[in-house]
Coordinates of C-alpha atoms in Angstrom, one line a residue:
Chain A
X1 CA -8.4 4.2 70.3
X2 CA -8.5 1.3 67.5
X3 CA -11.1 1.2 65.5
X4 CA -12.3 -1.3 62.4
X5 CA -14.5 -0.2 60.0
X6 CA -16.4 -2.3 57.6
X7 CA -18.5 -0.3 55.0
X8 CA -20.8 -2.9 53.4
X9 CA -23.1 -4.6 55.8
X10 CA -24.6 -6.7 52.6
X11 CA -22.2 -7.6 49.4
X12 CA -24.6 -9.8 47.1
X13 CA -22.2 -11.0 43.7
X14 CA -22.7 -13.6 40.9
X15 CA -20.7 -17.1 40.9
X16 CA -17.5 -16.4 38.7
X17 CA -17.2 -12.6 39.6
X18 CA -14.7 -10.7 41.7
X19 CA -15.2 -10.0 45.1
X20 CA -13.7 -7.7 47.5
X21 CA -14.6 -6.7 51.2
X22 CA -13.2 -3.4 52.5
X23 CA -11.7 -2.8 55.4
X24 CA -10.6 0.4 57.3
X25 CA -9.0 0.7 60.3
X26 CA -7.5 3.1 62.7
X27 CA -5.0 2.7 64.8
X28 CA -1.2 4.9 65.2
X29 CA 1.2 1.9 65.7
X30 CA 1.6 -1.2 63.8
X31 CA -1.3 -3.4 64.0
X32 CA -2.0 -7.4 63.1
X33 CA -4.9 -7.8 60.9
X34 CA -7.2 -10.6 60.4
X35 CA -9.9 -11.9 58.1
X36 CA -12.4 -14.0 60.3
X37 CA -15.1 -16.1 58.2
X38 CA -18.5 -17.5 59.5
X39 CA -20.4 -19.9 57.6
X40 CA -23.9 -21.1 58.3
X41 CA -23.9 -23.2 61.3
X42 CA -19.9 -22.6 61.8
X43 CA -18.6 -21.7 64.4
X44 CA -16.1 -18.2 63.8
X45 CA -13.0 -19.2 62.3
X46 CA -9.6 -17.5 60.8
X47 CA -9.9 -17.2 57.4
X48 CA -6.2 -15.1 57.2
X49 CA -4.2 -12.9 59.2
X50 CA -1.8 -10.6 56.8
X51 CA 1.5 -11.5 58.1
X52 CA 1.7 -14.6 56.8
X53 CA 0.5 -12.9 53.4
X54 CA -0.9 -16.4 52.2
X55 CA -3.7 -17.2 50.2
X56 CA -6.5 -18.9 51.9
X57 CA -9.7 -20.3 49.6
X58 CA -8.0 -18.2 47.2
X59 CA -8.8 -14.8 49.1
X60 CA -5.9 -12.6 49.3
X61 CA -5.7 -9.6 51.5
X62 CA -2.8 -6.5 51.7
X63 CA -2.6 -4.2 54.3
X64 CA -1.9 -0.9 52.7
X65 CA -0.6 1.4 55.9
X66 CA -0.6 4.5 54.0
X67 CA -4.7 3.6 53.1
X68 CA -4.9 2.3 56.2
X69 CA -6.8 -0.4 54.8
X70 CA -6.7 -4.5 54.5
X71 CA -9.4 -5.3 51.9
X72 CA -10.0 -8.9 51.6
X73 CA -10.2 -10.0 47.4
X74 CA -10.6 -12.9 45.1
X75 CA -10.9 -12.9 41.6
X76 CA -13.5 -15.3 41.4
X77 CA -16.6 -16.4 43.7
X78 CA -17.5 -19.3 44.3
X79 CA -21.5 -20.6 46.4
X80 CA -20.0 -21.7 49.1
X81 CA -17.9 -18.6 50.0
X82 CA -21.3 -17.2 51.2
X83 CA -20.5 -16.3 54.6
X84 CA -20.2 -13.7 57.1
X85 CA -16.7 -12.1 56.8
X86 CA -15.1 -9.7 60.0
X87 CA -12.0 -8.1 60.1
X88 CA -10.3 -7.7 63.1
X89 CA -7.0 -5.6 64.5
X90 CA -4.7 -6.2 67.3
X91 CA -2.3 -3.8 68.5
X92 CA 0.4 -6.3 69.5
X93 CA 2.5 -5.7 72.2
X94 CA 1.5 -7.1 75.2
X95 CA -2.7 -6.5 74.6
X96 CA -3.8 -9.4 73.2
X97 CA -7.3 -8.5 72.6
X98 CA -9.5 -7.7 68.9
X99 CA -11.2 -5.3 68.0
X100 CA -13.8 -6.2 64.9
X101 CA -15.7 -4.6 62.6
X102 CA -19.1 -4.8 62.4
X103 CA -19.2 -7.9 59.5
X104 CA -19.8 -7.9 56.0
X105 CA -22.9 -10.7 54.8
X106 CA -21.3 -12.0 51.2
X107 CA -23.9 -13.9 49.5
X108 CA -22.7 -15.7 46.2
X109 CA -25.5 -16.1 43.6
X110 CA -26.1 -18.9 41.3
Chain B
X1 CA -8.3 -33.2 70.1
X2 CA -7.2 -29.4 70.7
X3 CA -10.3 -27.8 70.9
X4 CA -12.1 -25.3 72.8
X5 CA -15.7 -26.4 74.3
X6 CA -19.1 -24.5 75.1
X7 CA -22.0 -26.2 77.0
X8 CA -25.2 -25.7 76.9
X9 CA -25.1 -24.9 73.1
X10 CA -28.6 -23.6 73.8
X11 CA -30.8 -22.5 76.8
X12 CA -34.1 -21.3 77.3
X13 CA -34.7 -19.7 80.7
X14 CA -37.0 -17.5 82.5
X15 CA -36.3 -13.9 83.9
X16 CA -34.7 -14.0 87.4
X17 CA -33.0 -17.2 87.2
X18 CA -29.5 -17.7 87.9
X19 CA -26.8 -19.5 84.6
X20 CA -23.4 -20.2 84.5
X21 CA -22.4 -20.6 80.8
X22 CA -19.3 -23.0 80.5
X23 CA -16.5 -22.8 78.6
X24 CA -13.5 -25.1 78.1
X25 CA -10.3 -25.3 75.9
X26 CA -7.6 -28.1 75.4
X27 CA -5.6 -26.0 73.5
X28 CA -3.1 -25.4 76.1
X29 CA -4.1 -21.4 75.7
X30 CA -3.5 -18.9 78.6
X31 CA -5.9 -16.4 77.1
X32 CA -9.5 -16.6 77.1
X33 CA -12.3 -14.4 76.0
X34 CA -15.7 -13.9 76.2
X35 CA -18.1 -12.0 73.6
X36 CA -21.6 -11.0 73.4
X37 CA -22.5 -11.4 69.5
X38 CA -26.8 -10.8 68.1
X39 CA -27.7 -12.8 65.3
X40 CA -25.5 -11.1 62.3
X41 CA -23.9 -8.5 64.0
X42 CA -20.8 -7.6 65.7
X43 CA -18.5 -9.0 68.4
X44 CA -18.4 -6.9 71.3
X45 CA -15.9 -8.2 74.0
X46 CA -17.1 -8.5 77.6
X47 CA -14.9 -10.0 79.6
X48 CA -11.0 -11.4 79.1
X49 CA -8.5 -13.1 81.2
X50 CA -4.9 -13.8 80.0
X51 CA -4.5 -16.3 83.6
X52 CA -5.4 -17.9 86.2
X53 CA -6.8 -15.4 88.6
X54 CA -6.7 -12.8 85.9
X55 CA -9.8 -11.7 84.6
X56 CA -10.7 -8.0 83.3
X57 CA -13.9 -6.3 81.7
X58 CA -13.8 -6.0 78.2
X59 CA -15.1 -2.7 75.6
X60 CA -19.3 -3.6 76.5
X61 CA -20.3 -3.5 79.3
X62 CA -22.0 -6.3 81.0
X63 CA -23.7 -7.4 84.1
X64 CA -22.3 -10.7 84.0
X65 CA -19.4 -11.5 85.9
X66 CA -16.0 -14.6 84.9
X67 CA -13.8 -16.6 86.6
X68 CA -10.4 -18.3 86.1
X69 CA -9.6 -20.6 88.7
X70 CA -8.0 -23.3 86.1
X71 CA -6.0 -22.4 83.0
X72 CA -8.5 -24.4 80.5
X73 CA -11.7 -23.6 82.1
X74 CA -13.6 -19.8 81.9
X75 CA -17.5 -19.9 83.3
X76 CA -19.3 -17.0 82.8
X77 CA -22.1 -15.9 85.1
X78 CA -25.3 -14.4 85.2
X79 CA -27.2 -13.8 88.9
X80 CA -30.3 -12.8 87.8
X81 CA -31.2 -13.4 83.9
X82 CA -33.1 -10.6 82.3
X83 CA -34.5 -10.5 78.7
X84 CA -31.8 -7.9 77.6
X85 CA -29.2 -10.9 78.2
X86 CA -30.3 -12.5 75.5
X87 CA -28.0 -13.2 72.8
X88 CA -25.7 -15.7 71.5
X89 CA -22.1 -15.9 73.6
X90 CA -19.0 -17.0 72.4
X91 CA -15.7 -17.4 73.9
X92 CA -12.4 -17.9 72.6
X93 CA -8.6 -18.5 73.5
X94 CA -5.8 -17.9 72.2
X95 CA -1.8 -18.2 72.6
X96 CA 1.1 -15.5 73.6
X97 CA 1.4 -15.2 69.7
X98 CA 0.5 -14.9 67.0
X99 CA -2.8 -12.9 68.8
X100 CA -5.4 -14.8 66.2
X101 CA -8.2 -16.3 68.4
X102 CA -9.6 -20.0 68.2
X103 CA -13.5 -19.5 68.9
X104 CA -16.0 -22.3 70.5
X105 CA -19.3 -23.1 68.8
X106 CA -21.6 -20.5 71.0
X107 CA -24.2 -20.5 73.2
X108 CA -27.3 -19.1 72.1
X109 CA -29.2 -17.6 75.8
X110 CA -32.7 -16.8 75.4
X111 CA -34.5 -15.2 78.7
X112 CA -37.9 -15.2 78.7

């Protein structure tokens, strides 16, 4: 079975700082991973996905197989990237569903 | 505009009561979802269909119950509303590839 983990229910940072929300997953093929981003009010949007290995807002993420991991980084935070992140896998193929993690709150301080 | 549509946005109701949340998408998707999400927590999945006349139970289980008569349109019912239903529902669609889902806005259900 897949599974997404997300260690850090609550990531508090200062404006100007690094940031990065991990992301663990399990799964025995070769996943796609995603970075979805809620802001207040907002409805749940794509933030990234890594195969287009892209910066988005200036977040960066790599999937590292061997860690099994696709933390989501940027070097420096910014107020309004206070959001609620999730990171989500598919396993391709012909299953279109995803499976999420259970969300990381980043709040961004002044 | 492409977009995918949720109505009502909010709705109050008392225990027993029959609701059909609505969901529409113009995005020309054949795959449509439906999740069960409490304020700042998880997805869970409840119901997909990747067709017309396709429609499957997703990881939670729920006592609700789909249908997918059109391509664009994916109403989710509830015969008899209970307290425990309450929760904000989203739905989403999304295309053959490249799997990354397209959410609507919600619709926060609150049984009294």
């Amino acid at each position: 079975a897949q599974r997404v983990t997300q260690p850090e229910k609550l990531l508090s940072v200062f404006k100007g700082a690094p940031v990065e929300l991990k992301c663990n997953y399990s799964y025995s093929g070769s996943p796609e991973l995603f970075w979805y981003v809620q802001y207040s009010r907002q409805r749940l949007q794509l933030l990234l996905r890594h195969i287009s290995r892209e910066s988005i807002k200036g977040f960066t993420a790599d999937l590292n197989k061997g860690e099994t991991s696709f933390h989501l980084k940027k070097p420096f935070a910014q107020e309004e990237d206070s959001a609620m992140y999730y990171c989500a896998l598919s396993s391709g193929g012909s299953n279109y569903k995803l499976t999420f993690g259970k969300g990381t709150l980043l709040t961004v301080n002044p | 505009e492409a977009d995918i549509y949720q109505t009502p946005r909010y709705l109050v109701i008392g225990t027993g009561k029959k609701i059909t949340l609505e969901c529409s998408q113009t995005m020309g998707h054949d795959k449509m979802y439906w999740y069960q999400q409490d304020p700042g927590m998880e997805l869970h999945l409840i119901h997909y269909s990747y067709g017309v006349n396709s429609t499957e139970k997703g990881d939670l289980s729920s006592e609700s119950t789909v249908s997918r008569i059109r391509t664009e349109h994916f109403p989710l019912t509830l015969e008899s509303a209970r307290p425990s239903h309450t929760s904000q529902y989203l739905c989403a669609s999304s295309d053959r590839l490249p799997y990354e889902q397209y959410f609507g806005p919600g619709t926060r259900l609150t049984v009294t």
